[in-house]
mmCIF file of N, CA and C in Angstrom:
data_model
loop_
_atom_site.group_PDB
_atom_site.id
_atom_site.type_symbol
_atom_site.label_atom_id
_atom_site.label_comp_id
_atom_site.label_asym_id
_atom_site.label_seq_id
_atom_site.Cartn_x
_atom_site.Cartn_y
_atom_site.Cartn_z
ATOM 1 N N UNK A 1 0.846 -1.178 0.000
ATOM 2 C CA UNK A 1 0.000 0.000 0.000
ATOM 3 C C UNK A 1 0.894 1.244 0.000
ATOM 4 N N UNK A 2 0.452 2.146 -1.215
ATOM 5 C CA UNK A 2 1.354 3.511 -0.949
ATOM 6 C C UNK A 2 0.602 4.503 0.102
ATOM 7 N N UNK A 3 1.325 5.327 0.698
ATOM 8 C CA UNK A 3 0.822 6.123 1.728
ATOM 9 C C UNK A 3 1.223 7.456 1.336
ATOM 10 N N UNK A 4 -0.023 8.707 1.286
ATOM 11 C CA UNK A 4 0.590 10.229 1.254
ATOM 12 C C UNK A 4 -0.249 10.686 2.321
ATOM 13 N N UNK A 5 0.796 11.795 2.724
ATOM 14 C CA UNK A 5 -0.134 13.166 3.524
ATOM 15 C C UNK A 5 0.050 14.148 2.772
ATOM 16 N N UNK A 6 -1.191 14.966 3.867
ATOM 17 C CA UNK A 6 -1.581 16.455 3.146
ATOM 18 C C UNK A 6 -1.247 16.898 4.742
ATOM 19 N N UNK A 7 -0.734 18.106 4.463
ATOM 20 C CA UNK A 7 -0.614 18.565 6.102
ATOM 21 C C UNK A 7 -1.695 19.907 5.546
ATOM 22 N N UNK A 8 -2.468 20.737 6.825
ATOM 23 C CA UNK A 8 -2.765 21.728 6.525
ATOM 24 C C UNK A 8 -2.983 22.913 7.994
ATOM 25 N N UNK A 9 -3.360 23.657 8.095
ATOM 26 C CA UNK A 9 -3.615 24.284 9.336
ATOM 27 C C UNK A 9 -5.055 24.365 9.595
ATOM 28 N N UNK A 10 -4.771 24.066 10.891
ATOM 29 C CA UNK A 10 -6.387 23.715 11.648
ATOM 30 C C UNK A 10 -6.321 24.444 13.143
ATOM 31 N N UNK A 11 -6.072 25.832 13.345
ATOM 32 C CA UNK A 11 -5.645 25.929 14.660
ATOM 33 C C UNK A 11 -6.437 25.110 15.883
ATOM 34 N N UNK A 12 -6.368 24.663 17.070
ATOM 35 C CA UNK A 12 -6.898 24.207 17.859
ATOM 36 C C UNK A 12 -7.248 22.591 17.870
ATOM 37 N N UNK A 13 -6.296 22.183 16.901
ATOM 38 C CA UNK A 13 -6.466 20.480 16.431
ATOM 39 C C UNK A 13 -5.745 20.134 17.075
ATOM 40 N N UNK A 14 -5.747 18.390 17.091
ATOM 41 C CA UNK A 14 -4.345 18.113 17.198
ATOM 42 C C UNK A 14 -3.551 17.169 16.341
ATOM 43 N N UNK A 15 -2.777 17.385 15.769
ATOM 44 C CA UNK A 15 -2.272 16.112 14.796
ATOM 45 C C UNK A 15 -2.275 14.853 15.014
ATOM 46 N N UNK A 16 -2.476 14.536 15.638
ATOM 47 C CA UNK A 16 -2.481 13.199 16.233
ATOM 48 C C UNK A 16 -3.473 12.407 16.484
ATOM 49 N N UNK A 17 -4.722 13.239 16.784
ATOM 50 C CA UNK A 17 -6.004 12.219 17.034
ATOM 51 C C UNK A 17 -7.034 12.741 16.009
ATOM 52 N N UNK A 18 -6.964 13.861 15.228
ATOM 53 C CA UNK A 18 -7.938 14.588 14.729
ATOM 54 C C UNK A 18 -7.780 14.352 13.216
ATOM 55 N N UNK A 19 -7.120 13.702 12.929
ATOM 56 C CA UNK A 19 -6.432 12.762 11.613
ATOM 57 C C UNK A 19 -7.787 12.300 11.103
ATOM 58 N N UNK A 20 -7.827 12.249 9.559
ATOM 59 C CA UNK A 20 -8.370 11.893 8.517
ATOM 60 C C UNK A 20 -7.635 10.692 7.365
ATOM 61 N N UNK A 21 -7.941 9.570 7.788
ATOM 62 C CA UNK A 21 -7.575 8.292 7.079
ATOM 63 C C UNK A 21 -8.505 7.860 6.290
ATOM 64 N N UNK A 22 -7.962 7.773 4.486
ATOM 65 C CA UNK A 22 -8.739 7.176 3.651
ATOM 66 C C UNK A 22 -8.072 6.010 3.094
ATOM 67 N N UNK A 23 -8.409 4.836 2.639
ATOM 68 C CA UNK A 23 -7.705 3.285 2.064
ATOM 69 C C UNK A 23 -8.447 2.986 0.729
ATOM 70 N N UNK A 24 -8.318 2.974 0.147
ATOM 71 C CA UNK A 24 -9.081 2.632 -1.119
ATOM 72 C C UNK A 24 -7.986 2.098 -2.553
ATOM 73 N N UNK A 25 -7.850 1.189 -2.896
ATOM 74 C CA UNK A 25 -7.470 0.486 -3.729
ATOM 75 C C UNK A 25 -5.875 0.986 -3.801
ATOM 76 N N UNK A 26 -5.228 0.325 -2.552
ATOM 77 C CA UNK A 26 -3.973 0.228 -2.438
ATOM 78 C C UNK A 26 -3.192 1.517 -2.188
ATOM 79 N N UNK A 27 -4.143 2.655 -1.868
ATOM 80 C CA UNK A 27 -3.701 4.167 -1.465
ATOM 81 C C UNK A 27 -3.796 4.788 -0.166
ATOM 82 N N UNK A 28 -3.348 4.795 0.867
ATOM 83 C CA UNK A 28 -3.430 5.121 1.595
ATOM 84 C C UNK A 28 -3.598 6.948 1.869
ATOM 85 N N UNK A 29 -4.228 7.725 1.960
ATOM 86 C CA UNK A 29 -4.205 8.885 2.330
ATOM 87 C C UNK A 29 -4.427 9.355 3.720
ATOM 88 N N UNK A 30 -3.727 10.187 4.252
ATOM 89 C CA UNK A 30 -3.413 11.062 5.598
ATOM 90 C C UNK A 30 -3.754 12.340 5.683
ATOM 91 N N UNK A 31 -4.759 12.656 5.883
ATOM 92 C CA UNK A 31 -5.306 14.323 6.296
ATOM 93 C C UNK A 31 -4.990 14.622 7.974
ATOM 94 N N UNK A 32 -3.892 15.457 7.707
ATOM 95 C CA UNK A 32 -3.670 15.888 8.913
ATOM 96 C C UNK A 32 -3.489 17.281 9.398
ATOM 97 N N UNK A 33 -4.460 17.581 10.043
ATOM 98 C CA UNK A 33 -4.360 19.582 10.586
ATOM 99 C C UNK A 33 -2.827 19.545 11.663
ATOM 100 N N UNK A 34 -2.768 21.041 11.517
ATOM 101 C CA UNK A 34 -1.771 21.506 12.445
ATOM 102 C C UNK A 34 -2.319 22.426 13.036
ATOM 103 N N UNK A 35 -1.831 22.727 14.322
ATOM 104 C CA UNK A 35 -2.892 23.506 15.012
ATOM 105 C C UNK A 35 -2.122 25.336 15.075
ATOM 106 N N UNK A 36 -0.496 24.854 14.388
ATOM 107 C CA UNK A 36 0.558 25.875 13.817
ATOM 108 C C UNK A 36 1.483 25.716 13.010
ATOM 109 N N UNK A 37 1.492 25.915 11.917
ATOM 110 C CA UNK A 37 2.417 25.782 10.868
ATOM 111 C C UNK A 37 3.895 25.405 11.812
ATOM 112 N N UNK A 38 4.069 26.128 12.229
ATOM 113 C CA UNK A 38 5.741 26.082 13.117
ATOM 114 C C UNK A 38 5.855 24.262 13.665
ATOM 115 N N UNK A 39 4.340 23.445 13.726
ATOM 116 C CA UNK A 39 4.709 22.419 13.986
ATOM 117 C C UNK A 39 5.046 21.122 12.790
ATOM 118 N N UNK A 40 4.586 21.577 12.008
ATOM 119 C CA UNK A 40 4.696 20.768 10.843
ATOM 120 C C UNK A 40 5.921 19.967 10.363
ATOM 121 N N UNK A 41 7.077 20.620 10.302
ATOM 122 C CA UNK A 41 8.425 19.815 10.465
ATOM 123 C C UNK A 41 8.478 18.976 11.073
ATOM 124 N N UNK A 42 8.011 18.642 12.221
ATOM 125 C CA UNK A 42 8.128 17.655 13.044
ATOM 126 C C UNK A 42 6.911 16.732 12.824
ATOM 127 N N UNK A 43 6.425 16.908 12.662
ATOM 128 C CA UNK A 43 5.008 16.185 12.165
ATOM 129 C C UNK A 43 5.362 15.508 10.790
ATOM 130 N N UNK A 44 6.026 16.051 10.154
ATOM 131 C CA UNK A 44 6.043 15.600 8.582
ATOM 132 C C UNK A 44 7.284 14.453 9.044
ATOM 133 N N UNK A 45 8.192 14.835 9.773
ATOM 134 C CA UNK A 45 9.019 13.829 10.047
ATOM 135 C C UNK A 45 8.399 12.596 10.679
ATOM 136 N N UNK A 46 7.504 12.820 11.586
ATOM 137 C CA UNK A 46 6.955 11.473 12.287
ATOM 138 C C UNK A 46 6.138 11.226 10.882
ATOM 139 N N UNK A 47 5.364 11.478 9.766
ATOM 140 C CA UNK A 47 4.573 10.464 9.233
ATOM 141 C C UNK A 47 5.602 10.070 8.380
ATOM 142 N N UNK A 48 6.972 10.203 8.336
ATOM 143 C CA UNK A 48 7.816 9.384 7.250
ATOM 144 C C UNK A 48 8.236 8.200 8.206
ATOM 145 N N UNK A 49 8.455 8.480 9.834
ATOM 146 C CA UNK A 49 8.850 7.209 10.342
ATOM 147 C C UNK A 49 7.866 6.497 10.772
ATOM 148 N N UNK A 50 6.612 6.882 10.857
ATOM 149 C CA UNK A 50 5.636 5.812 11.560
ATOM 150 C C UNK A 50 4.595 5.675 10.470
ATOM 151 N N UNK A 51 4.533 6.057 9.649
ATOM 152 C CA UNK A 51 3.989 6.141 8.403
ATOM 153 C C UNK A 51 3.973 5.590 6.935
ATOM 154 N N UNK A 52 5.689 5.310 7.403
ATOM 155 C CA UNK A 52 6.274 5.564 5.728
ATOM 156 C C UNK A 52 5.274 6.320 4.533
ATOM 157 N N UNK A 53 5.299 7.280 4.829
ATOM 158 C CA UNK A 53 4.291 8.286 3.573
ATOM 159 C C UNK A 53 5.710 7.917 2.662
ATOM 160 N N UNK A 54 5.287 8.128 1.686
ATOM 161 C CA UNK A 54 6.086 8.276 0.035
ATOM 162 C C UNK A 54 5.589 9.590 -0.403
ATOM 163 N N UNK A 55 4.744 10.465 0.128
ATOM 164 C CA UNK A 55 4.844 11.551 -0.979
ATOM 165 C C UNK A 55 4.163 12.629 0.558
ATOM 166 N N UNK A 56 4.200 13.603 -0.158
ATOM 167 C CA UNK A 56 3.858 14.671 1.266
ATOM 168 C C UNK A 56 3.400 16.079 0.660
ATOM 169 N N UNK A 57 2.370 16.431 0.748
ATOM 170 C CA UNK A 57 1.904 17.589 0.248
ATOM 171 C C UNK A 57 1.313 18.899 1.469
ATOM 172 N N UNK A 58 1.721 19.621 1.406
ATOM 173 C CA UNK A 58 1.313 20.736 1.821
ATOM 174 C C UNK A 58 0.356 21.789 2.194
ATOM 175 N N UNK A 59 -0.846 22.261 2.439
ATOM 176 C CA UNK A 59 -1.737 23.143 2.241
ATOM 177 C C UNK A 59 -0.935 24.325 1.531
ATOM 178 N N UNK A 60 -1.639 25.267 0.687
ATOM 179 C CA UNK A 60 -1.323 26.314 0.434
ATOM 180 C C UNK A 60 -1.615 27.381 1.216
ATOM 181 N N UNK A 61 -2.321 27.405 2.253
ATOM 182 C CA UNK A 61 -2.144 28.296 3.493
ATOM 183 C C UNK A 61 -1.102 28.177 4.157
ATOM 184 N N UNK A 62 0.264 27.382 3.655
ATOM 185 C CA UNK A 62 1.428 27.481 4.728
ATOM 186 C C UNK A 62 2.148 28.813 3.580
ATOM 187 N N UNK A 63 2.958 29.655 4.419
ATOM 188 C CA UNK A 63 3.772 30.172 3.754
ATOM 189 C C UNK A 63 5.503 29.607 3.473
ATOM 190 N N UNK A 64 6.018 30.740 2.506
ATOM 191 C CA UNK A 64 7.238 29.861 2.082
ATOM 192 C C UNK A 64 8.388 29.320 2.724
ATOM 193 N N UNK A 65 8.325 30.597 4.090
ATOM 194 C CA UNK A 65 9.774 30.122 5.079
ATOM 195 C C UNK A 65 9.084 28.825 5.952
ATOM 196 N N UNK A 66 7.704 28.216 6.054
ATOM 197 C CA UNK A 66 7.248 27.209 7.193
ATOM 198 C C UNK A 66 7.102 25.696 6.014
ATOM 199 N N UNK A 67 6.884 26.435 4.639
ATOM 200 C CA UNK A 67 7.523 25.004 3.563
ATOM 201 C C UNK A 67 8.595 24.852 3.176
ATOM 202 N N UNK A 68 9.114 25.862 3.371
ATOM 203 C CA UNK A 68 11.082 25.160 3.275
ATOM 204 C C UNK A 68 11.238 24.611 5.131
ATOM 205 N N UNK A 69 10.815 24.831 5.330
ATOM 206 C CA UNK A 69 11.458 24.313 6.841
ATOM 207 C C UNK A 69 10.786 22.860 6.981
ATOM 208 N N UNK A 70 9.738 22.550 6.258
ATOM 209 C CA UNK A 70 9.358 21.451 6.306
ATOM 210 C C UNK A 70 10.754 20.447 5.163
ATOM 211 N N UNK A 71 10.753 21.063 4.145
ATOM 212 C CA UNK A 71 11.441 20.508 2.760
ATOM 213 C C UNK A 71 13.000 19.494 3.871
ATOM 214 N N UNK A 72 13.063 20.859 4.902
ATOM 215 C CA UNK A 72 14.553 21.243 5.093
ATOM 216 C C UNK A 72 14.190 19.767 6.205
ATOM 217 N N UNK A 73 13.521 19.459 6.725
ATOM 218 C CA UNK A 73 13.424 18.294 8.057
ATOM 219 C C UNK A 73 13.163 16.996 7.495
ATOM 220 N N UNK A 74 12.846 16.768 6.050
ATOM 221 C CA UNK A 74 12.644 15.558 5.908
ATOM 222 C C UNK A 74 14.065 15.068 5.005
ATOM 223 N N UNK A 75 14.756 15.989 5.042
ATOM 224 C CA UNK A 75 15.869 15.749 4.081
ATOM 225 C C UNK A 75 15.955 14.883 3.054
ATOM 226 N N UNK A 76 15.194 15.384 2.215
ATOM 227 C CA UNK A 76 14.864 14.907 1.043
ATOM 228 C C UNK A 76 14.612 13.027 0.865
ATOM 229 N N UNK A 77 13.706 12.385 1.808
ATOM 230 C CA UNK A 77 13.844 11.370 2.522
ATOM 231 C C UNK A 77 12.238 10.792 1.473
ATOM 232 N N UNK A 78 11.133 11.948 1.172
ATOM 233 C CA UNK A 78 10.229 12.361 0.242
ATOM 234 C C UNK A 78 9.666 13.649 -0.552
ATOM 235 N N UNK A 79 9.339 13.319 -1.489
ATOM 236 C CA UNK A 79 8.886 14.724 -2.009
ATOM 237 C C UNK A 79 8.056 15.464 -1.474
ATOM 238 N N UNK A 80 8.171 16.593 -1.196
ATOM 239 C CA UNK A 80 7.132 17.693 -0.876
ATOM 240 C C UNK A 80 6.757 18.553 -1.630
ATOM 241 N N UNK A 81 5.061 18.909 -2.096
ATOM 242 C CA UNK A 81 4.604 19.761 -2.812
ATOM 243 C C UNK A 81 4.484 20.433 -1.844
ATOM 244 N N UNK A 82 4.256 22.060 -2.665
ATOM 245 C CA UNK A 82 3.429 23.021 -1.860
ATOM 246 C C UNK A 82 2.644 23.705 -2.685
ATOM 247 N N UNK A 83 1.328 22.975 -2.226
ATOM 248 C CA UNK A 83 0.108 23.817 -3.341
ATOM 249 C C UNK A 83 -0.048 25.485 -3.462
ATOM 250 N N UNK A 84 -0.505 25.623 -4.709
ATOM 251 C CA UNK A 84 -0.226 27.131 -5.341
ATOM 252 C C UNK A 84 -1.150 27.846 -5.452
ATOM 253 N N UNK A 85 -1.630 29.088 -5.548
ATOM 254 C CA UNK A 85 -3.261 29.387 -5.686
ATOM 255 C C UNK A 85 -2.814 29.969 -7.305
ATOM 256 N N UNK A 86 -3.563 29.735 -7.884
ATOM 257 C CA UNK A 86 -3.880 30.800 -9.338
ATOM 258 C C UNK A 86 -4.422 31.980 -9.412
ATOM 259 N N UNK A 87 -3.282 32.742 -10.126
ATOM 260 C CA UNK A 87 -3.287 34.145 -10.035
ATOM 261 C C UNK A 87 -4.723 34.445 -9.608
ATOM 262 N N UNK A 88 -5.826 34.551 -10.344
ATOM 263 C CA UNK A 88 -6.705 34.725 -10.053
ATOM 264 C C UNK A 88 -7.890 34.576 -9.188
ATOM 265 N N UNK A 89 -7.359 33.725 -8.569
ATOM 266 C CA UNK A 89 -7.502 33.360 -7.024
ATOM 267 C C UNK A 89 -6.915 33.770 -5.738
ATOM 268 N N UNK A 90 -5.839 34.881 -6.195
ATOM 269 C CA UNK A 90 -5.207 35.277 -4.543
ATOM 270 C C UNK A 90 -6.060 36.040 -4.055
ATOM 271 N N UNK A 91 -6.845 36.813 -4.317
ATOM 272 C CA UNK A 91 -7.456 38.158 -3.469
ATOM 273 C C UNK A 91 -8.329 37.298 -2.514
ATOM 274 N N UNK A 92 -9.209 36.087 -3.500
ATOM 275 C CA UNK A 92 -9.956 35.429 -2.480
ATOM 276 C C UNK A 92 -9.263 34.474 -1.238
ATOM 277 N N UNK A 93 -8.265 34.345 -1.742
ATOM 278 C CA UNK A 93 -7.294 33.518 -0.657
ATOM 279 C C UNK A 93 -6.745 34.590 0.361
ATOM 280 N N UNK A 94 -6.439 35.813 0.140
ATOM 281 C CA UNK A 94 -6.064 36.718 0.763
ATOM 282 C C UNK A 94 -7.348 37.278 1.573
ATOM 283 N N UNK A 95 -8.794 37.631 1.117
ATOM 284 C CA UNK A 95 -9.686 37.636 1.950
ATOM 285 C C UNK A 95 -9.830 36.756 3.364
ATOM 286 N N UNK A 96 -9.449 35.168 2.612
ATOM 287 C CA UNK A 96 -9.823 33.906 3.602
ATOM 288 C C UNK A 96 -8.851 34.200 4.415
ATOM 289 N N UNK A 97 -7.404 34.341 4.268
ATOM 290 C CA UNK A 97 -6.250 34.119 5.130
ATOM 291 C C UNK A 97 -6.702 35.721 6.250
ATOM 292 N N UNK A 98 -7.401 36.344 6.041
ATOM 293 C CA UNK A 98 -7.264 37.851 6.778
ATOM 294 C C UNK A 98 -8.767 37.484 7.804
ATOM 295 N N UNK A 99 -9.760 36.952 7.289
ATOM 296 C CA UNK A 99 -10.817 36.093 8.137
ATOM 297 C C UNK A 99 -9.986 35.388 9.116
ATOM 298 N N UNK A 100 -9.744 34.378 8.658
ATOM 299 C CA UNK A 100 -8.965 33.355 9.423
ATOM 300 C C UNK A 100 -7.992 33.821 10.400
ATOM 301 N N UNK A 101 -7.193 34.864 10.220
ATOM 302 C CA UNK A 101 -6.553 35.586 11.312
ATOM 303 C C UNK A 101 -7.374 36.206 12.814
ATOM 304 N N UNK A 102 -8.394 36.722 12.017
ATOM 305 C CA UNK A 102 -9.156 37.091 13.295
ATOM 306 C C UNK A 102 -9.214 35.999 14.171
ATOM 307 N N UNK A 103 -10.067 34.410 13.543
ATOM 308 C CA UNK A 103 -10.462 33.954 14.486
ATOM 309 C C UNK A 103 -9.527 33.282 15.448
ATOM 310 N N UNK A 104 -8.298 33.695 15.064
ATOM 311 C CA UNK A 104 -6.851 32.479 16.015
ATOM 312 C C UNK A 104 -7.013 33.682 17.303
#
């Protein structure tokens, strides 16, 4: 069975029990919130050792210095995306991310 995560931010979660597991024809998928970007490095490292994920994707609500710091902890051990918004989609992503600030 191959295994990926998605990490994303969920303030007030916890990575660990609040996990989203799907299995379906030999794929394993991992939905997992962070309750702060700043924890994710370490998180991405535990689902490569207790996990073995093969692939590792990102939310695009992380910014670029908290996805290189992820890139930078798994030492290139798997690939990491970091999803992108399209041009024409930032203002609304920039609306959401300025909502979302309030409520932390």
């Amino acid at each position: 069975m191959t295994t990926w995560a998605f990490l994303y931010g969920h303030p007030g979660t916890d990575p660990h029990t609040d996990r989203t597991v799907i299995e379906s024809d030999g794929l394993r998928t991992i939905l997992v919130p962070v309750p702060d970007e700043s924890q994710a490095p370490a998180i991405a490292v535990e689902l490569i050792e207790s996990d073995a994920i093969a692939l590792l994707e990102l939310c695009g609500g992380f910014g670029a210095v908290d996805a290189a710091r992820v890139i930078e902890a798994v030492h290139g051990r798997v690939p990491v995306g970091h999803i992108a918004y399209a041009l024409e989609s930032l203002e609304g992503a920039a609306r959401y991310k300025a909502a979302f600030a309030v409520r932390q």
